[in-house]
Amino acid sequence: MITTELLEKHGALKKMFAKNETIFGEGNLPSHYYQIVSGEVKMCNYNDDGREFIQGIFYKDQSFGEPPLFLNQNYPANAIAVEGSEVLILPKNNFMKLLEENPAVSIKIIEHLAQRLYYKSVMAVEISTQEPEHRILKLIDHGIVYFNFKKDENGHLINFTRQQIGDLTGLRVETVIRAIKSLEKKGVLKIIDRKVYR
Amino acid sequence: MITTELLEKHGALKKMFAKNETIFGEGNLPSHYYQIVSGEVKMCNYNDDGREFIQGIFYKDQSFGEPPLFLNQNYPANAIAVEGSEVLILPKNNFMKLLEENPAVSIKIIEHLAQRLYYKSVMAVEISTQEPEHRILKLIDHGIVYFNFKKDENGHLINFTRQQIGDLTGLRVETVIRAIKSLEKKGVLKIIDRKVYR
DNA sequence: ATTGTTTTATGATTTAAATCATAAAGTGGA
DNA sequence: TCCACTTTATGATTTAAATCATAAAACAAT
């Protein structure tokens, strides 16, 4: 999103996070801008009885956690490394200075927020009014466009576990498994070697 | 958000929409920036069997429908006047010119998008993992801060119908009515003359 | 004033997804 | 290679919210 050079010019540092390590926690006040160099980061919540909800999954070159940074509000969710991940971290003041000096970056930020909002709008209506199969298919089709699902001779490989699909759609893992089976029977996706293709 | 003078200087026109009139429809390509002068506008979806989901409700001075405008994507929801509403409308090209000439407006836009994203994140986890009473209370408490609920001697008047609360939380109106009754019994809110206070 | 529509309200019944239980297959680390 | 853990899988049971039915109160329009 923002080039490594520009970030480092303003004082960004690279930091390594191990698998399952927390980058920042729900309820904390933001102090830095975060951008992924390599790896995979999820933003998620846990409800009262430990149930997880994944707000989003972020990959190489994507930033995360900006909204509360701009609003001076506490983080509404946790950021956790899904796998070992390298992240560029820039203090808020430096980030704001970078923005002032580079108006084109503002537009990039607006576009990224708009993209996130678009996903949230689409999934909100799915989660609250549609049935499991519909929700899962919407998530998958969105993922094909916006996540980095690779295409081979079987179609796009949906690089999510059943549990992750559940945590992204508000469904239980058993429900996801059964819905995916049913979708396969209907011929709208393929299951090869337990992996889902669309 | 953006002053009327600045918008009109760039060619914005005021347009009146009647109650229940559609301002733009799901699936259409955005061509204008919209900002409310007076009245109330909802963004909403209808699923296959006509069930409504309200993405958000917007009031005086707020803009709506910017994300797809920036992304050149189709609107993911409808915009409908909840009551007779006056709206300032500015063609996209003029809006982009306005943005270029007024960098401070970019920051305003970022803040507005960040605020919307914050609400979406909070409600997404509620809708997908929390029980009805919890969801409704979260919506109400968010509304007290960000919607224009007036405070009097009974507390904040929650200016939503039970049906609207249901459409915002993904619950059926009967469930909302029962949950609100239960919350009143628990003493966390008041029902006076059928109106909800918190 | 009368009529039609919306909003709030309650009880009975249904149902879809969650929960519970159990297990096989796959994966990663010591 | 063995052990622990994760992921996928399936059947049985439970349950919370949706659905269905009905109605009173409130409000809006003529």
Coordinates of C-alpha atoms (C1' of nucleotides) in Angstrom, one line a residue:
Chain A
M1 CA 0.0 0.0 0.0
I2 CA 2.6 2.6 1.1
T3 CA 6.1 1.7 -0.2
T4 CA 8.6 0.3 2.2
E5 CA 11.0 3.1 1.3
L6 CA 8.6 5.9 2.2
L7 CA 7.6 4.2 5.5
E8 CA 11.3 3.6 6.5
K9 CA 12.2 7.1 5.5
H10 CA 9.7 8.3 8.1
G11 CA 11.1 5.9 10.7
A12 CA 9.1 2.7 10.3
L13 CA 10.7 -0.4 11.8
K14 CA 10.3 -4.0 10.8
K15 CA 9.1 -6.4 13.5
M16 CA 8.6 -10.2 13.4
F17 CA 5.6 -11.8 15.0
A18 CA 5.4 -15.5 15.7
K19 CA 2.4 -17.6 14.8
N20 CA -0.6 -16.8 17.1
E21 CA 1.2 -13.8 18.6
T22 CA -0.9 -10.8 19.4
I23 CA 0.1 -7.6 17.5
F24 CA -2.4 -5.4 19.4
G25 CA -5.3 -6.2 21.7
E26 CA -9.0 -5.2 21.8
G27 CA -9.5 -2.2 24.1
N28 CA -6.0 -0.7 23.7
L29 CA -5.5 2.8 22.3
P30 CA -3.8 2.8 18.9
S31 CA -0.3 4.3 18.7
H32 CA 1.1 3.0 15.4
Y33 CA 0.4 2.4 11.8
Y34 CA 0.8 -1.3 10.8
Q35 CA 1.6 -2.7 7.3
I36 CA 2.4 -6.3 6.5
V37 CA 5.7 -7.2 4.8
S38 CA 5.1 -10.9 4.8
G39 CA 2.8 -13.4 6.4
E40 CA -0.9 -13.2 7.4
V41 CA -2.7 -11.3 10.1
K42 CA -6.3 -11.6 11.3
M43 CA -8.4 -9.1 13.2
C44 CA -10.8 -10.9 15.5
N45 CA -13.1 -10.8 18.5
Y46 CA -13.9 -13.3 21.2
N47 CA -17.3 -13.1 22.8
D48 CA -18.2 -13.9 26.4
D49 CA -17.9 -17.6 26.0
G50 CA -14.8 -17.6 23.9
R51 CA -16.4 -17.9 20.5
E52 CA -14.3 -16.2 17.8
F53 CA -15.4 -13.9 15.1
I54 CA -12.9 -12.9 12.3
Q55 CA -13.4 -9.3 11.2
G56 CA -10.9 -9.7 8.3
I57 CA -7.7 -11.4 7.2
F58 CA -4.9 -9.3 5.8
Y59 CA -1.9 -10.3 3.6
K60 CA 1.4 -8.9 2.2
D61 CA 1.3 -5.1 1.6
Q62 CA -2.0 -4.5 3.4
S63 CA -2.4 -2.3 6.4
F64 CA -4.7 -3.0 9.3
G65 CA -6.1 -1.2 12.4
E66 CA -6.2 2.3 10.8
P67 CA -9.8 3.3 11.7
P68 CA -9.3 3.6 15.5
L69 CA -5.9 5.2 14.8
F70 CA -7.7 8.1 13.0
L71 CA -10.5 8.3 15.5
N72 CA -8.4 8.1 18.7
Q73 CA -10.7 5.2 19.8
N74 CA -9.8 1.9 21.4
Y75 CA -9.3 -1.0 19.1
P76 CA -12.6 -2.9 18.6
A77 CA -10.8 -6.1 17.9
N78 CA -7.5 -8.0 18.3
A79 CA -4.8 -8.3 15.7
I80 CA -3.2 -11.7 15.7
A81 CA -0.5 -13.2 13.4
V82 CA -2.1 -16.3 11.7
E83 CA 1.4 -17.4 10.7
G84 CA 4.9 -16.0 11.3
S85 CA 4.6 -12.5 9.9
E86 CA 6.9 -9.5 9.3
V87 CA 5.2 -6.1 9.9
L88 CA 6.3 -2.5 9.4
I89 CA 5.4 -0.3 12.3
L90 CA 5.3 3.5 12.2
P91 CA 4.4 5.8 15.2
K92 CA 1.2 7.8 14.7
N93 CA 2.9 11.2 14.6
N94 CA 5.3 10.1 11.9
F95 CA 2.4 8.5 10.0
M96 CA 0.4 11.7 10.1
K97 CA 3.4 13.7 8.9
L98 CA 3.8 11.2 6.1
L99 CA 0.2 11.7 5.1
E100 CA 0.5 15.5 5.1
E101 CA 3.6 15.4 2.9
N102 CA 2.1 12.8 0.5
P103 CA -1.5 13.7 -0.4
A104 CA -1.6 10.7 -2.8
V105 CA -1.3 8.4 0.2
S106 CA -4.5 9.9 1.6
I107 CA -6.4 8.7 -1.5
K108 CA -4.8 5.3 -1.1
I109 CA -6.0 5.2 2.5
I110 CA -9.5 6.3 1.5
E111 CA -9.6 3.5 -1.1
H112 CA -8.5 0.9 1.4
L113 CA -11.1 2.0 3.9
A114 CA -13.8 2.1 1.2
Q115 CA -12.8 -1.4 0.2
R116 CA -13.1 -2.7 3.8
L117 CA -16.4 -1.0 4.2
Y118 CA -17.7 -2.6 1.0
Y119 CA -16.8 -6.0 2.3
K120 CA -18.4 -5.3 5.7
S121 CA -21.6 -4.1 4.0
V122 CA -21.8 -7.2 1.8
M123 CA -21.1 -9.6 4.7
A124 CA -23.4 -7.8 7.1
V125 CA -26.5 -8.4 5.1
E126 CA -25.4 -12.0 4.4
I127 CA -24.8 -12.8 8.1
S128 CA -28.0 -11.3 9.3
T129 CA -30.5 -12.4 6.7
Q130 CA -29.2 -15.2 4.5
E131 CA -28.9 -19.0 5.0
P132 CA -25.6 -20.8 5.6
E133 CA -25.0 -21.9 2.0
H134 CA -25.6 -18.4 0.6
R135 CA -23.3 -16.8 3.2
I136 CA -20.5 -19.2 2.5
L137 CA -20.8 -18.8 -1.2
K138 CA -20.7 -15.0 -0.9
L139 CA -17.6 -15.2 1.3
I140 CA -15.9 -17.5 -1.2
D141 CA -16.8 -15.3 -4.2
H142 CA -15.6 -12.2 -2.4
G143 CA -12.4 -14.0 -1.5
I144 CA -11.7 -14.9 -5.0
V145 CA -11.7 -11.3 -6.0
Y146 CA -10.1 -9.7 -2.9
F147 CA -8.0 -12.4 -1.1
N148 CA -5.2 -14.1 -2.8
F149 CA -6.8 -17.4 -3.8
K150 CA -4.7 -19.1 -6.5
K151 CA -6.3 -20.6 -9.6
D152 CA -5.3 -24.0 -11.1
E153 CA -6.9 -26.6 -13.3
N154 CA -9.6 -27.3 -10.6
G155 CA -10.6 -23.7 -10.2
H156 CA -9.8 -21.3 -7.4
L157 CA -8.4 -22.9 -4.3
I158 CA -10.3 -21.5 -1.3
N159 CA -7.4 -21.2 1.1
F160 CA -9.5 -21.1 4.3
T161 CA -10.1 -23.9 6.8
R162 CA -13.8 -24.8 7.6
Q163 CA -13.3 -23.2 11.0
Q164 CA -12.1 -19.9 9.5
I165 CA -15.1 -19.9 7.1
G166 CA -17.3 -20.4 10.2
D167 CA -15.5 -17.6 12.1
L168 CA -15.9 -15.2 9.1
T169 CA -19.6 -16.0 8.5
G170 CA -20.8 -16.5 12.1
L171 CA -21.5 -20.2 11.5
R172 CA -20.4 -23.3 13.5
V173 CA -17.8 -25.5 11.9
E174 CA -20.2 -28.5 11.6
T175 CA -22.7 -26.3 9.8
V176 CA -19.9 -25.1 7.4
I177 CA -18.8 -28.7 6.7
R178 CA -22.4 -29.8 6.0
A179 CA -23.2 -26.7 3.9
I180 CA -20.0 -27.1 1.8
K181 CA -20.9 -30.8 1.2
S182 CA -24.4 -29.7 0.1
L183 CA -22.9 -27.1 -2.2
E184 CA -20.7 -29.7 -3.7
K185 CA -23.7 -32.0 -4.4
K186 CA -25.4 -29.1 -6.1
G187 CA -22.3 -28.7 -8.3
V188 CA -21.4 -25.1 -7.4
L189 CA -18.0 -26.0 -6.0
K190 CA -15.6 -28.9 -5.8
I191 CA -14.0 -30.8 -2.9
I192 CA -10.7 -32.5 -3.9
D193 CA -8.6 -34.1 -1.3
R194 CA -10.6 -32.2 1.4
K195 CA -9.7 -28.9 -0.2
V196 CA -12.4 -26.6 -1.6
Y197 CA -12.3 -25.3 -5.2
R198 CA -14.6 -22.9 -6.9
Chain B
M1 CA -19.5 17.3 6.8
I2 CA -18.6 19.5 3.8
T3 CA -20.0 23.0 4.1
T4 CA -23.0 23.8 1.9
E5 CA -21.2 26.9 0.5
L6 CA -18.2 24.8 -0.7
L7 CA -20.5 22.1 -2.2
E8 CA -22.6 24.7 -4.0
K9 CA -19.5 26.6 -5.2
H10 CA -18.5 23.3 -7.0
G11 CA -22.0 22.9 -8.5
A12 CA -24.0 20.9 -6.0
L13 CA -27.7 21.0 -6.3
K14 CA -30.4 20.6 -3.6
K15 CA -33.0 17.9 -4.3
M16 CA -36.0 17.0 -2.3
F17 CA -36.9 13.3 -1.7
A18 CA -40.3 12.2 -0.5
K19 CA -40.8 9.7 2.4
N20 CA -39.9 6.2 1.1
E21 CA -38.5 7.5 -2.1
T22 CA -35.4 5.8 -3.4
I23 CA -32.3 8.0 -3.8
F24 CA -30.2 5.3 -5.5
G25 CA -30.6 1.6 -5.9
E26 CA -28.5 -1.5 -5.2
G27 CA -26.5 -2.6 -8.2
N28 CA -26.3 0.9 -9.8
L29 CA -23.0 2.6 -10.6
P30 CA -22.4 5.7 -8.4
S31 CA -22.2 9.0 -10.2
H32 CA -22.7 11.6 -7.4
Y33 CA -21.7 12.6 -3.9
Y34 CA -24.7 12.8 -1.5
Q35 CA -25.0 14.9 1.6
I36 CA -28.1 15.4 3.8
V37 CA -29.4 18.9 4.4
S38 CA -32.4 17.9 6.3
G39 CA -34.4 14.6 7.0
E40 CA -33.3 11.0 7.4
V41 CA -31.9 8.5 5.0
K42 CA -31.4 4.7 5.4
M43 CA -29.1 2.4 3.4
C44 CA -30.6 -1.0 3.3
N45 CA -30.8 -4.4 1.5
Y46 CA -33.6 -6.8 0.8
N47 CA -32.8 -10.5 0.7
D48 CA -34.5 -13.0 -1.6
D49 CA -37.7 -13.2 0.4
G50 CA -38.0 -9.5 1.0
R51 CA -36.5 -9.3 4.5
E52 CA -34.8 -6.0 5.1
F53 CA -31.4 -5.3 6.6
I54 CA -30.5 -1.7 7.5
Q55 CA -26.8 -1.0 6.9
G56 CA -27.0 2.4 8.5
I57 CA -29.2 5.5 9.1
F58 CA -27.9 8.9 8.3
Y59 CA -29.0 12.4 9.4
K60 CA -28.4 16.1 8.7
D61 CA -24.9 17.0 7.5
Q62 CA -23.9 13.4 7.0
S63 CA -22.9 11.9 3.6
F64 CA -23.7 8.5 2.4
G65 CA -22.7 6.1 -0.4
E66 CA -19.1 7.3 -0.8
P67 CA -17.3 3.9 -0.7
P68 CA -18.6 2.6 -4.1
L69 CA -18.1 6.1 -5.5
F70 CA -14.4 5.9 -4.8
L71 CA -14.1 2.3 -5.9
N72 CA -16.1 2.6 -9.1
Q73 CA -18.2 -0.4 -7.9
N74 CA -21.9 -0.9 -7.9
Y75 CA -23.9 0.2 -4.9
P76 CA -24.1 -2.8 -2.5
A77 CA -27.3 -1.4 -1.0
N78 CA -30.3 1.0 -1.6
A79 CA -30.5 4.5 -0.2
I80 CA -34.1 5.4 0.8
A81 CA -35.5 8.5 2.4
V82 CA -37.0 7.5 5.8
E83 CA -38.9 10.8 5.9
G84 CA -39.1 13.8 3.5
S85 CA -35.4 14.8 3.0
E86 CA -33.4 17.4 1.3
V87 CA -30.1 16.2 -0.2
L88 CA -27.2 18.0 -1.7
I89 CA -26.0 16.2 -4.9
L90 CA -22.6 16.8 -6.5
P91 CA -21.4 15.0 -9.7
K92 CA -18.4 12.8 -9.1
N93 CA -15.9 14.8 -11.3
N94 CA -16.8 18.0 -9.4
F95 CA -16.5 16.2 -6.1
M96 CA -13.0 14.9 -7.0
K97 CA -11.9 18.4 -8.0
L98 CA -13.2 19.7 -4.7
L99 CA -11.2 17.0 -2.9
E100 CA -8.0 17.9 -4.8
E101 CA -8.4 21.6 -4.0
N102 CA -9.2 21.0 -0.3
P103 CA -6.9 18.4 1.3
A104 CA -8.6 19.0 4.7
V105 CA -11.8 17.5 3.2
S106 CA -9.9 14.3 2.5
I107 CA -9.2 13.9 6.2
K108 CA -12.9 14.5 7.0
I109 CA -13.8 11.8 4.5
I110 CA -11.2 9.4 6.1
E111 CA -12.6 10.1 9.5
H112 CA -16.2 9.5 8.3
L113 CA -15.3 6.2 6.7
A114 CA -13.3 5.2 9.7
Q115 CA -16.3 5.9 11.9
R116 CA -18.6 3.8 9.7
L117 CA -16.0 1.0 9.7
Y118 CA -15.9 1.1 13.5
Y119 CA -19.7 0.8 13.7
K120 CA -19.6 -2.1 11.2
S121 CA -16.9 -3.9 13.2
V122 CA -18.7 -3.6 16.5
M123 CA -22.1 -4.7 15.0
A124 CA -20.6 -7.6 13.0
V125 CA -19.3 -9.4 16.0
E126 CA -22.6 -8.7 17.9
I127 CA -24.8 -10.0 15.0
S128 CA -22.7 -13.1 14.5
T129 CA -21.9 -14.2 18.0
Q130 CA -24.1 -12.5 20.6
E131 CA -27.6 -13.1 21.9
P132 CA -30.5 -10.8 21.1
E133 CA -30.4 -8.7 24.3
H134 CA -26.7 -8.1 24.0
R135 CA -27.0 -7.1 20.4
I136 CA -29.9 -4.6 21.0
L137 CA -28.1 -3.1 24.0
K138 CA -24.9 -2.6 21.9
L139 CA -26.9 -0.9 19.1
I140 CA -28.6 1.4 21.6
D141 CA -25.4 2.3 23.4
H142 CA -23.7 3.0 20.0
G143 CA -26.8 5.0 19.0
I144 CA -26.6 7.2 22.1
V145 CA -23.0 8.3 21.1
Y146 CA -23.4 8.4 17.3
F147 CA -27.0 8.9 16.4
N148 CA -28.9 12.0 17.6
F149 CA -30.8 10.5 20.5
K150 CA -32.1 13.3 22.8
K151 CA -31.7 13.2 26.5
D152 CA -34.5 14.2 28.9
E153 CA -35.4 13.4 32.5
N154 CA -36.1 9.7 31.7
G155 CA -32.7 9.2 30.0
H156 CA -31.9 9.0 26.3
L157 CA -34.9 8.5 24.1
I158 CA -34.1 5.7 21.7
N159 CA -35.6 7.1 18.5
F160 CA -36.0 3.8 16.6
T161 CA -39.0 1.6 16.1
R162 CA -38.8 -2.1 17.2
Q163 CA -38.9 -3.0 13.6
Q164 CA -35.9 -0.7 12.8
I165 CA -33.9 -2.2 15.7
G166 CA -34.7 -5.6 14.3
D167 CA -33.6 -4.6 10.8
L168 CA -30.3 -3.1 12.2
T169 CA -29.5 -6.2 14.4
G170 CA -30.8 -9.0 12.2
L171 CA -33.6 -9.9 14.6
R172 CA -37.3 -10.4 14.1
V173 CA -39.6 -7.7 15.4
E174 CA -41.2 -10.1 17.9
T175 CA -37.8 -11.1 19.2
V176 CA -36.9 -7.4 19.7
I177 CA -40.1 -6.7 21.5
R178 CA -39.5 -9.6 23.9
A179 CA -35.9 -8.8 24.4
I180 CA -36.6 -5.1 25.2
K181 CA -39.3 -6.2 27.7
S182 CA -36.8 -8.5 29.3
L183 CA -34.1 -5.7 29.4
E184 CA -36.7 -3.5 31.1
K185 CA -37.4 -6.2 33.8
K186 CA -33.7 -6.4 34.4
G187 CA -33.7 -2.6 34.9
V188 CA -31.1 -1.7 32.2
L189 CA -33.6 0.4 30.3
K190 CA -37.1 2.0 30.7
I191 CA -40.2 1.7 28.6
I192 CA -42.5 4.8 29.1
D193 CA -45.5 5.1 26.9
R194 CA -44.1 2.4 24.6
K195 CA -41.0 4.5 24.0
V196 CA -37.6 3.1 25.0
Y197 CA -35.3 5.2 27.3
R198 CA -31.8 4.4 28.4
Chain C
dA1 C1' -65.3 11.1 12.9
dT2 C1' -64.0 7.1 10.3
dT3 C1' -61.0 4.2 8.1
dG4 C1' -56.6 2.3 7.0
dT5 C1' -51.9 1.5 8.3
dT6 C1' -48.2 1.1 11.4
dT7 C1' -46.5 -0.2 15.8
dT8 C1' -46.5 -2.8 19.9
dA9 C1' -47.8 -6.9 22.0
dT10 C1' -48.5 -12.1 23.4
dG11 C1' -49.1 -17.0 23.1
dA12 C1' -48.3 -21.5 20.5
dT13 C1' -45.7 -24.0 17.3
dT14 C1' -42.0 -25.0 14.2
dT15 C1' -37.5 -25.3 12.6
dA16 C1' -32.8 -24.6 11.3
dA17 C1' -28.7 -24.3 13.3
dA18 C1' -26.2 -25.1 17.5
dT19 C1' -24.8 -28.4 20.5
dC20 C1' -23.1 -32.8 21.9
dA21 C1' -20.7 -37.0 21.1
dT22 C1' -17.5 -39.5 18.7
dA23 C1' -13.9 -40.6 15.3
dA24 C1' -10.9 -40.9 11.3
dA25 C1' -7.6 -38.5 8.6
dG26 C1' -4.0 -35.4 8.2
dT27 C1' -0.1 -32.4 10.1
dG28 C1' 3.8 -31.0 12.9
dG29 C1' 7.1 -31.5 16.3
dA30 C1' 10.1 -34.0 19.6
Chain D
dT1 C1' 8.2 -43.0 14.6
dC2 C1' 5.4 -41.8 18.0
dC3 C1' 2.4 -38.5 20.1
dA4 C1' -0.3 -34.4 20.3
dC5 C1' -3.0 -31.4 17.9
dT6 C1' -5.8 -29.8 14.2
dT7 C1' -9.0 -30.5 10.6
dT8 C1' -12.7 -32.8 8.5
dA9 C1' -16.6 -35.7 9.2
dT10 C1' -21.3 -37.6 10.7
dG11 C1' -25.2 -38.8 13.5
dA12 C1' -28.5 -37.6 17.4
dT13 C1' -30.5 -34.2 20.3
dT14 C1' -31.5 -29.7 22.0
dT15 C1' -32.8 -25.1 21.8
dA16 C1' -33.3 -20.4 20.8
dA17 C1' -35.3 -17.6 17.7
dA18 C1' -38.3 -17.6 13.7
dT19 C1' -42.7 -18.3 12.3
dC20 C1' -47.6 -18.2 12.7
dA21 C1' -51.8 -16.3 14.5
dT22 C1' -54.2 -12.8 16.5
dA23 C1' -55.2 -8.3 18.5
dA24 C1' -55.1 -3.8 20.8
dA25 C1' -53.2 0.7 20.7
dA26 C1' -51.5 4.6 18.2
dC27 C1' -51.2 7.4 14.3
dA28 C1' -52.1 9.3 9.8
dA29 C1' -55.2 10.5 6.2
dT30 C1' -59.5 11.7 4.2

